[in-house]
XYZ file of C-alpha atoms in Angstrom:
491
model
C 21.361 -45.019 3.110
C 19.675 -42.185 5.036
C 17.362 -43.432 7.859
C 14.753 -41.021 9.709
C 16.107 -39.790 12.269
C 19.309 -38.803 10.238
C 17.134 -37.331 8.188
C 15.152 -35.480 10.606
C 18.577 -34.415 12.170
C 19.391 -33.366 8.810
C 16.225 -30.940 8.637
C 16.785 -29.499 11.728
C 20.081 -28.569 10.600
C 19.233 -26.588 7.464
C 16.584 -25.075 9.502
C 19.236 -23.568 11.575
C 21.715 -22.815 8.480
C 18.294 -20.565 6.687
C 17.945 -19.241 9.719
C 21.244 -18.053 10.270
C 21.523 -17.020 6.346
C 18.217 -15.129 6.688
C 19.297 -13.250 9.718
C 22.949 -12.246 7.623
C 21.067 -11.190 4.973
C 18.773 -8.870 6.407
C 21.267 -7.113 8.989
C 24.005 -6.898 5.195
C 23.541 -3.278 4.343
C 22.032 -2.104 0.927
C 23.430 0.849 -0.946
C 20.752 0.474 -4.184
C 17.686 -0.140 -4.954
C 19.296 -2.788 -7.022
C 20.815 -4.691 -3.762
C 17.536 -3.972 -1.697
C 15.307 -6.334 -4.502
C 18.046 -8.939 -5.038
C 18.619 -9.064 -1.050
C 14.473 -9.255 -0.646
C 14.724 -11.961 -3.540
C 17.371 -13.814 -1.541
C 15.617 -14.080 1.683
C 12.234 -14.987 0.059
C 14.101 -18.126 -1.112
C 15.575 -18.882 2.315
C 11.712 -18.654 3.517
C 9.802 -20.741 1.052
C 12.946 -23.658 1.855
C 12.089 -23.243 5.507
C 8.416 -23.549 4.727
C 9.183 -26.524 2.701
C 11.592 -28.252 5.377
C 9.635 -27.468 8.181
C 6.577 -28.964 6.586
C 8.921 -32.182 5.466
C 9.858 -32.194 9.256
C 5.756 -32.097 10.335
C 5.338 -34.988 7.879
C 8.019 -37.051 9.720
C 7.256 -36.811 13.397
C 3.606 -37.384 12.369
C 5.029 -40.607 10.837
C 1.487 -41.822 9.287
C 3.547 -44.568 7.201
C 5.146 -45.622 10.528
C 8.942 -45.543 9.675
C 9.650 -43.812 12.355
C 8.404 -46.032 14.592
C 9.474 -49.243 13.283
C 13.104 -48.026 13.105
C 12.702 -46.990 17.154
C 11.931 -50.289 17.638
C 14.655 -51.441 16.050
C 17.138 -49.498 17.706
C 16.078 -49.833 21.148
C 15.045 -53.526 20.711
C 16.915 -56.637 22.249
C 19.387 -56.905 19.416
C 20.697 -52.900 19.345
C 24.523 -53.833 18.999
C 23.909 -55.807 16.062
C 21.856 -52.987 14.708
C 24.044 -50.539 15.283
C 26.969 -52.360 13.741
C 25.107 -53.625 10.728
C 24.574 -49.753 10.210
C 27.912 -48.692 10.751
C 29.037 -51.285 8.319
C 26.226 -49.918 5.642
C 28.246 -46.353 6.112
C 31.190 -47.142 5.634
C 30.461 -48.614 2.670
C 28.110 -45.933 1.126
C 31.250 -43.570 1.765
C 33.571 -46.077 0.486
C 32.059 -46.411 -2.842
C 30.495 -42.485 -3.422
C 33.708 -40.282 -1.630
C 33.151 -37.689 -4.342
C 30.195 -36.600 -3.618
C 29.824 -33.099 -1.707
C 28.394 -33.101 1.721
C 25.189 -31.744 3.038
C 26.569 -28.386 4.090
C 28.083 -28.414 0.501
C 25.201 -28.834 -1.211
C 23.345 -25.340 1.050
C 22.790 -22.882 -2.169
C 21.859 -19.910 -1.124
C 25.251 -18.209 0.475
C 26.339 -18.068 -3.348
C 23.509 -15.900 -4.291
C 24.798 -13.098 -3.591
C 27.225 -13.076 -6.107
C 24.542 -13.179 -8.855
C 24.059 -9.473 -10.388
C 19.889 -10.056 -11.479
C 17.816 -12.312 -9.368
C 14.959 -11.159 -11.465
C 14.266 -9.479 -14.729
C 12.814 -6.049 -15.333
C 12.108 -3.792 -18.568
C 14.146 -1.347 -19.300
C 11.542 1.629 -18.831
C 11.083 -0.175 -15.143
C 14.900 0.751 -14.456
C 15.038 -2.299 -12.124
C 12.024 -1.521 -9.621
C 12.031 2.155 -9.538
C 9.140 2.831 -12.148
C 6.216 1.673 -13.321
C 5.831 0.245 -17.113
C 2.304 0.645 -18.287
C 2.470 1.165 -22.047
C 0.576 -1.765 -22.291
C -2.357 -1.222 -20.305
C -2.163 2.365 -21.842
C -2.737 1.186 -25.078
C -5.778 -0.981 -23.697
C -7.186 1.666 -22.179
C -7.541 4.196 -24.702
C -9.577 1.673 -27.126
C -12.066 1.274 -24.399
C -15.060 2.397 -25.538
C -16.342 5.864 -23.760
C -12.800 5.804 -21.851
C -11.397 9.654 -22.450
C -8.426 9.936 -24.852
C -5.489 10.838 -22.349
C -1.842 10.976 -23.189
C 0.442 8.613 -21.246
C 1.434 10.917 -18.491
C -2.207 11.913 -17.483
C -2.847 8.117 -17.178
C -0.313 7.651 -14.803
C -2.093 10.492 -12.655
C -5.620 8.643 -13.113
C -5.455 5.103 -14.114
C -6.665 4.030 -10.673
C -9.782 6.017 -11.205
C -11.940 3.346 -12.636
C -15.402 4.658 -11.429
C -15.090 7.185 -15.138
C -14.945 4.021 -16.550
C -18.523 3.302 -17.855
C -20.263 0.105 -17.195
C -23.004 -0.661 -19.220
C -23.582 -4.089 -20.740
C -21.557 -3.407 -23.883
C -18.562 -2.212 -22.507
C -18.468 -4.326 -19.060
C -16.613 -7.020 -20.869
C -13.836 -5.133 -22.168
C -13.723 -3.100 -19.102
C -13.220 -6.189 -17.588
C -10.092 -7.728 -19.639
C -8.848 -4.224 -18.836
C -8.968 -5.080 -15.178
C -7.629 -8.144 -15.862
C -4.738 -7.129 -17.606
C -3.942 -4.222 -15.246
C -4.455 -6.027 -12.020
C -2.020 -9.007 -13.694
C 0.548 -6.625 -14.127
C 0.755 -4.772 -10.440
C 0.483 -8.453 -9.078
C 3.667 -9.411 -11.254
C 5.656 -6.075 -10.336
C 4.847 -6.026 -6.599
C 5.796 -9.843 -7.054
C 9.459 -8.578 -8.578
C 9.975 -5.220 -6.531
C 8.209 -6.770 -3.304
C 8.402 -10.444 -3.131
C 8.487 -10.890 0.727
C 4.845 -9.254 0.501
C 1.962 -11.703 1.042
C -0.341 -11.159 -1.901
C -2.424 -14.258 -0.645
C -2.987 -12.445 2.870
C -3.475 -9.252 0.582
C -6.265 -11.190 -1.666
C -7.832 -12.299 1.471
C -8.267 -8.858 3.171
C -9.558 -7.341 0.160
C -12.262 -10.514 0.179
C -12.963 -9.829 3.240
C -13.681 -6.044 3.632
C -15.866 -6.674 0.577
C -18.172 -9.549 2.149
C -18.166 -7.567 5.609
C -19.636 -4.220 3.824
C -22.158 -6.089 1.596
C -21.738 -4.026 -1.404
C -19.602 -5.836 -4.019
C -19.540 -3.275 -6.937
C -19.886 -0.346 -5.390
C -16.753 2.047 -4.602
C -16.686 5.492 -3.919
C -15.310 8.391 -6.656
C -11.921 9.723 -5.018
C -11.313 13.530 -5.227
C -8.457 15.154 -5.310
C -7.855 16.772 -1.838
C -5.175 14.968 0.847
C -8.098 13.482 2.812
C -10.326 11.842 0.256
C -6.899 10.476 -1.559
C -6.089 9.274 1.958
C -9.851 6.979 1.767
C -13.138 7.932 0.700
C -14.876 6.732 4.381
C -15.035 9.499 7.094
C -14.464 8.616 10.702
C -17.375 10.835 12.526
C -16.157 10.613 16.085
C -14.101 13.541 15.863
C -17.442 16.216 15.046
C -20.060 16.582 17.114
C -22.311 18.687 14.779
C -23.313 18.484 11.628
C -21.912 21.980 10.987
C -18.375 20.669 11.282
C -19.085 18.046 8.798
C -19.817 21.029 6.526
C -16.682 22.536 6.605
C -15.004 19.467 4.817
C -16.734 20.455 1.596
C -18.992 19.098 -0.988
C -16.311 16.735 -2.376
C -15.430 14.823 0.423
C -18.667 14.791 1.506
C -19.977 13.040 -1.633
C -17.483 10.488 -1.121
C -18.081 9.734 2.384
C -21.607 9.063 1.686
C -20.881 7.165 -1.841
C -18.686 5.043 0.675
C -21.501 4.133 2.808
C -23.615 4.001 -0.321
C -26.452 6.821 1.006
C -27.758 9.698 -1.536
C -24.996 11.994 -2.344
C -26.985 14.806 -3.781
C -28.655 18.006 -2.137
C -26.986 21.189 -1.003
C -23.502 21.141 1.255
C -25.894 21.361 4.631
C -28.427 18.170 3.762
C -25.306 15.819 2.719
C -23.817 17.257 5.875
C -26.894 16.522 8.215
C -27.677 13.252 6.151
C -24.367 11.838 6.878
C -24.223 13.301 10.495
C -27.385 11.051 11.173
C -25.875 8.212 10.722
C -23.099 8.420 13.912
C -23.025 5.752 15.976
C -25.329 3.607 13.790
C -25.043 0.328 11.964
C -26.301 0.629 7.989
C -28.909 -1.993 9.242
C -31.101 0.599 11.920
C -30.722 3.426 8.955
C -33.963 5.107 7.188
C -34.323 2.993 3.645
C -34.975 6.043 1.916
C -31.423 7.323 2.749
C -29.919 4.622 0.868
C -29.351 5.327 -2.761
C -31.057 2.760 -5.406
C -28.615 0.634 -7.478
C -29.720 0.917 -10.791
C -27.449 -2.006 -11.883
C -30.068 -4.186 -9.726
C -32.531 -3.854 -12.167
C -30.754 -5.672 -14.663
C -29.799 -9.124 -15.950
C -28.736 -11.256 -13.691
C -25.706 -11.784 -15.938
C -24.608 -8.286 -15.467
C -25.219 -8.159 -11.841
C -22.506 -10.485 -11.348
C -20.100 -9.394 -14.020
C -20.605 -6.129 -11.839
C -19.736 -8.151 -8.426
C -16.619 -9.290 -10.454
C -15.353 -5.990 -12.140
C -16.016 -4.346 -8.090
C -13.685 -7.135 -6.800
C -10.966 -6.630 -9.296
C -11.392 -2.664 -9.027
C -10.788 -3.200 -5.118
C -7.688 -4.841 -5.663
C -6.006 -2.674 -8.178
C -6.830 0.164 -5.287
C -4.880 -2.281 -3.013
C -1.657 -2.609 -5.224
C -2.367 1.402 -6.256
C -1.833 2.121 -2.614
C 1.127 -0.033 -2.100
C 2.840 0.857 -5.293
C 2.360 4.556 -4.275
C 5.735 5.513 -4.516
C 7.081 3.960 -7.541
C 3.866 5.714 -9.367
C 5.366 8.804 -8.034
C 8.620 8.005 -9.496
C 7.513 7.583 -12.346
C 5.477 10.470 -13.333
C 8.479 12.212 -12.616
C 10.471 10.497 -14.893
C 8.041 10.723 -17.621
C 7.523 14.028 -17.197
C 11.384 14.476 -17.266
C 11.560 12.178 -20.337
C 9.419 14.368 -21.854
C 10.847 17.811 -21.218
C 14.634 16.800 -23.015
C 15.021 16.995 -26.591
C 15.909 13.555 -28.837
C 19.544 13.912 -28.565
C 19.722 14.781 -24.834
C 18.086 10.689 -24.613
C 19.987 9.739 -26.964
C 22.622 10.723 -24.768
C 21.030 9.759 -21.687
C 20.519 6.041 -23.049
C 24.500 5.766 -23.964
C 25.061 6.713 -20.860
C 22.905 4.452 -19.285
C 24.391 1.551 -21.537
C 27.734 3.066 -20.044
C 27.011 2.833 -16.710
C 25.210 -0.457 -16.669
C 28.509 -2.168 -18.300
C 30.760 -0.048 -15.730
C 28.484 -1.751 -12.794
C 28.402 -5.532 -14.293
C 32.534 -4.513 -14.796
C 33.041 -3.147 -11.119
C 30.911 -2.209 -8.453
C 32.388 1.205 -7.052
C 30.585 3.227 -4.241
C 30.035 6.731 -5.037
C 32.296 9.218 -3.670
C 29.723 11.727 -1.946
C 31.646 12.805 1.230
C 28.739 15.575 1.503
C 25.849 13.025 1.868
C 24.377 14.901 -1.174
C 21.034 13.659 -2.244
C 21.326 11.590 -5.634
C 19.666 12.730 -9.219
C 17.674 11.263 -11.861
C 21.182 9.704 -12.901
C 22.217 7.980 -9.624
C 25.308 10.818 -9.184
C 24.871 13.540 -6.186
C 23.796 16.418 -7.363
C 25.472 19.819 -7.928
C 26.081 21.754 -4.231
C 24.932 25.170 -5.310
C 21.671 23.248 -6.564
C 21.616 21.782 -2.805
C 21.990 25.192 -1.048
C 19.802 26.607 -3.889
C 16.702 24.342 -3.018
C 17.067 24.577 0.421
C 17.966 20.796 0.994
C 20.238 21.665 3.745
C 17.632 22.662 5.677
C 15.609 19.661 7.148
C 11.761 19.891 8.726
C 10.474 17.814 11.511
C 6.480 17.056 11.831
C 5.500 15.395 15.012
C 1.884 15.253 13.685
C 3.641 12.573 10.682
C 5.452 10.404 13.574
C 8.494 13.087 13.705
C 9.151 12.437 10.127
C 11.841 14.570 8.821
C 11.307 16.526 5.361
C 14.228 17.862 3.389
C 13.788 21.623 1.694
C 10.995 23.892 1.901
C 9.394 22.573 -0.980
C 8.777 19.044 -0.213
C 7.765 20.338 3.301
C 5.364 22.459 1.930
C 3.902 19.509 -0.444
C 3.816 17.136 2.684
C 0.551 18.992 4.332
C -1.672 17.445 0.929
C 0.243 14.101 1.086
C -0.799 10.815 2.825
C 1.264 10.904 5.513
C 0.177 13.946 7.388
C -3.868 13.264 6.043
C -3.467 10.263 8.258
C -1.799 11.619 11.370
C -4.436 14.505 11.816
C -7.025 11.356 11.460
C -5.288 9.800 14.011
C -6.205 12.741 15.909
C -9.333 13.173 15.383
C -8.727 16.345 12.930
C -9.857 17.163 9.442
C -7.175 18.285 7.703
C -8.163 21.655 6.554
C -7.031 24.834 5.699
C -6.869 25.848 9.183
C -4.103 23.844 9.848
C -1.381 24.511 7.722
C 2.161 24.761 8.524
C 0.907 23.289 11.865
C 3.231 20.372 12.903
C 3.059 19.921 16.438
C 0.594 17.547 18.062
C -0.101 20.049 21.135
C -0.934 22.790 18.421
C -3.047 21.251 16.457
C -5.062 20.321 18.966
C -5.377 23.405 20.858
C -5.931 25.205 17.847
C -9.030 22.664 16.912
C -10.238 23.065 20.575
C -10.736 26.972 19.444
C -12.275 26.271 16.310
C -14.987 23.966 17.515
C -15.346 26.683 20.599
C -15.602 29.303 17.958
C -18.455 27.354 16.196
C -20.121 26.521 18.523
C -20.067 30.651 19.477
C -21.398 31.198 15.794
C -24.205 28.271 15.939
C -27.636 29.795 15.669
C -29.168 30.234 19.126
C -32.869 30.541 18.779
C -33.485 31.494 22.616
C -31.352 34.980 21.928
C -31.431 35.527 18.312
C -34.863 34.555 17.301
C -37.123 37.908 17.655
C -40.936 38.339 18.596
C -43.188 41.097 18.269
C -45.499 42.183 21.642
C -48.793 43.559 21.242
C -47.505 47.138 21.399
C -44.625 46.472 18.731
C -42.254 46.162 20.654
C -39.258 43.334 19.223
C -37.650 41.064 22.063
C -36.058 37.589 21.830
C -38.067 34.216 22.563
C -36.763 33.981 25.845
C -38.381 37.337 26.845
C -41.151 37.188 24.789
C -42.121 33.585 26.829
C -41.224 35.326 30.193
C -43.935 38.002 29.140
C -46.382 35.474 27.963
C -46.234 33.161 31.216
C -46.580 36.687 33.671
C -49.821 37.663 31.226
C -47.974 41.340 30.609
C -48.698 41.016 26.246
């Protein structure tokens, strides 16, 4: 018989033991992806049994049945001895009569974990966490009505793009089982690859960034360039003229203002002055007539809402697009790779997969790779003339990315478009234009956007030198001389 305070003793030893295994587990070192999910897997298991023994452990010392107190009582009361005999007796006995049964810190499960190989189950086109498997939602997709007919490998560049999506009445119910479906399927995989993320806190901020900007439904049409891919609003402390704003283009400027939900038409100056007029002020104080109308107002109230509800499942599949970025990128590549081998090269490429899988399940080896060569598509270092041919050798520090280090020209040349560096120059206070490329020191960048702005500013249309009058006698002079004439009464 377990009283309460052995049993809050008892709770405030596993809470030590999880802590203890949690702490082991995340200082063990992973050599594969593989280990890295299983290890994640592991700890989140540790966690919710802490959550659940900590919360048993509340319930105690709150004691609203009052066990807790009565059994004080009885311990400290005049007749403790006899208590505390009659209970030694009681354990004695229980022991006596149940000696085969393990003890507590036999029963603790999760040390023997890690000797299981799959803590959770993937497809085989997911490869264990390192791709994406959206055949399904494919298929869904391309029977949506008015949805364009792309092949699989152009969906994976675009299936976050749901503004091409129409959404009239007919289609927003399908449209929105699509959702549905897709959204239920990066929930499950960041669930499997990630599962010490908190999708509730996720859920929550998405909730809440959509009640705080008043305009469920409406999301802005990403481009293609680093800084619109990076998010479609535009930070507009960094210009001080509606010139600069110009120099980001017609495409990001659309987006900015589809972001705030203002009229995103008219030439590359009025978007540029229309969204310039709106530093420093809330969307409250703003002209109406800068606001764009919602045509989906006008409708049925039935469709208004279905609306509400496709914009809060499009802002979530944003969220998981975002954190998923990497496996997406993984597995274009692989498709695209799939794609470019004949049927007996996969042919061969599954056997040796099937190979290789047994191998691992038979014995877990660590790859000889005295080199530190990076590995290919089939988890063996790659060739060392292929190294020295790519340039992998050489490795490419940006202090404008947080002194990230980039391997080979190649991916240090793609890393100027990516999110990464889009997000340090906003840190900055820098569009990431042209202008800087192959820029990756902090101090140059912003010297060198120090002389731009001085430059415009230089080539910003002064009207008191450029701007030319005509005298009486014919003569042309600039408005500041023509007004010096005109006050001394010499026209």
């Amino acid at each position: 018989m377990e009283t309460i305070l052995e049993q809050q003793r008892r709770y405030h030893e596993e809470k030590e033991r999880l802590m203890d295994a949690k702490t082991k587990e995340m200082l063990h070192k992973k050599s594969t992806l593989r280990d890295q999910i299983n290890s994640d897997h592991r700890t989140r298991a540790m966690l919710d049994r802490y959550m659940d023994v900590s919360a048993n452990l509340r319930d105690s010392y709150e004691d609203k049945d009052g066990m807790r107190r009565d059994e004080l009582a009885a311990i400290s009361g005049p007749n403790e001895f006899a208590e505390f005999y009659n209970r030694l007796k009681q354990i004695k006995e229980f022991h006596r009569n149940n000696n085969a049964l393990p003890c507590v810190s036999c029963r603790f499960p999760f040390p023997c974990l890690r000797s299981s190989r799959n803590l959770v189950e993937f497809s085989d086109e997911e490869g264990y966490g390192r791709y994406l498997d959206l055949h399904d939602c494919y298929l869904k997709f391309i029977n949506l009505k008015g949805a364009e007919k792309l092949e699989y490998i152009a969906y994976l560049s675009s299936f976050d793009q749901l503004f091409d999506i129409p959404r009239t009445g007919r289609t927003l119910n399908t449209k929105s089982r699509y959702l549905e479906m897709l959204l239920e399927y990066l929930q499950d995989y960041t669930d499997r690859v990630k599962p010490l993320l908190d999708q509730n806190e996720l859920y929550g901020k998405v909730l809440w960034t959509l009640r705080k900007n008043g305009r469920l439904g409406i999301f802005p049409k990403e481009t293609s360039s680093a800084l619109t891919h990076a998010g479609a609003h535009l930070d507009l402390s960094a210009f001080s003229s509606w010139e600069e704003l110009a120099s980001l283009g017609l495409d990001r400027l659309k987006s900015a203002l589809m972001a705030l939900g203002l009229k995103c038409g008219g030439t590359l100056e009025e978007r540029a002055q229309r969204l310039f007029s709106t530093k420093g002020k809330s969307l409250e104080s703003l002209d109406p007539s800068l606001f764009a109308k919602n045509p989906k107002a006008k409708g049925p109230k039935k469709d208004v809402e279905r609306n509400k509800e496709i914009g809060f499942l499009e802002s979530q599949v944003y969220e998981y697009v975002e954190i998923l970025g990497e496996q997406r990128q993984l597995t274009h590549e692989n498709v695209q790779r799939k794609q470019a081998r004949t049927g007996e090269e996969r042919e061969e490429e599954e056997e040796e997969q099937l190979s290789e899988s047994e191998s691992e399940d038979e014995d877990n080896e660590i790859i000889y790779n005295p080199k530190n060569l990076p590995l290919g598509w089939d988890g063996k270092p790659i060739p060392y003339w292929l190294y020295k041919l790519h340039g992998l050798n050489i490795n490419y520090n940006c202090e404008i990315c947080g002194n990230y280090t980039y391997r080979g020209p190649k991916a240090f040349q793609r890393h100027f478009a990516e999110w990464r560096h889009a997000h340090g120059m906003r840190c900055l206070g820098i569009p990431n234009t042209a202008h800087f490329a192959n820029v990756t020191q902090i101090e140059d960048a912003v010297s060198l956007w120090a002389k731009l702005k001085s430059q415009k500013a230089l080539e910003r249309w002064q009207p008191d030198t450029e701007e030319e009058y005509e005298d009486s006698s014919g003569n042309v002079v600039n408005k500041k001389t023509y007004e010096d004439l005109k006050r001394q009464g010499l026209l």
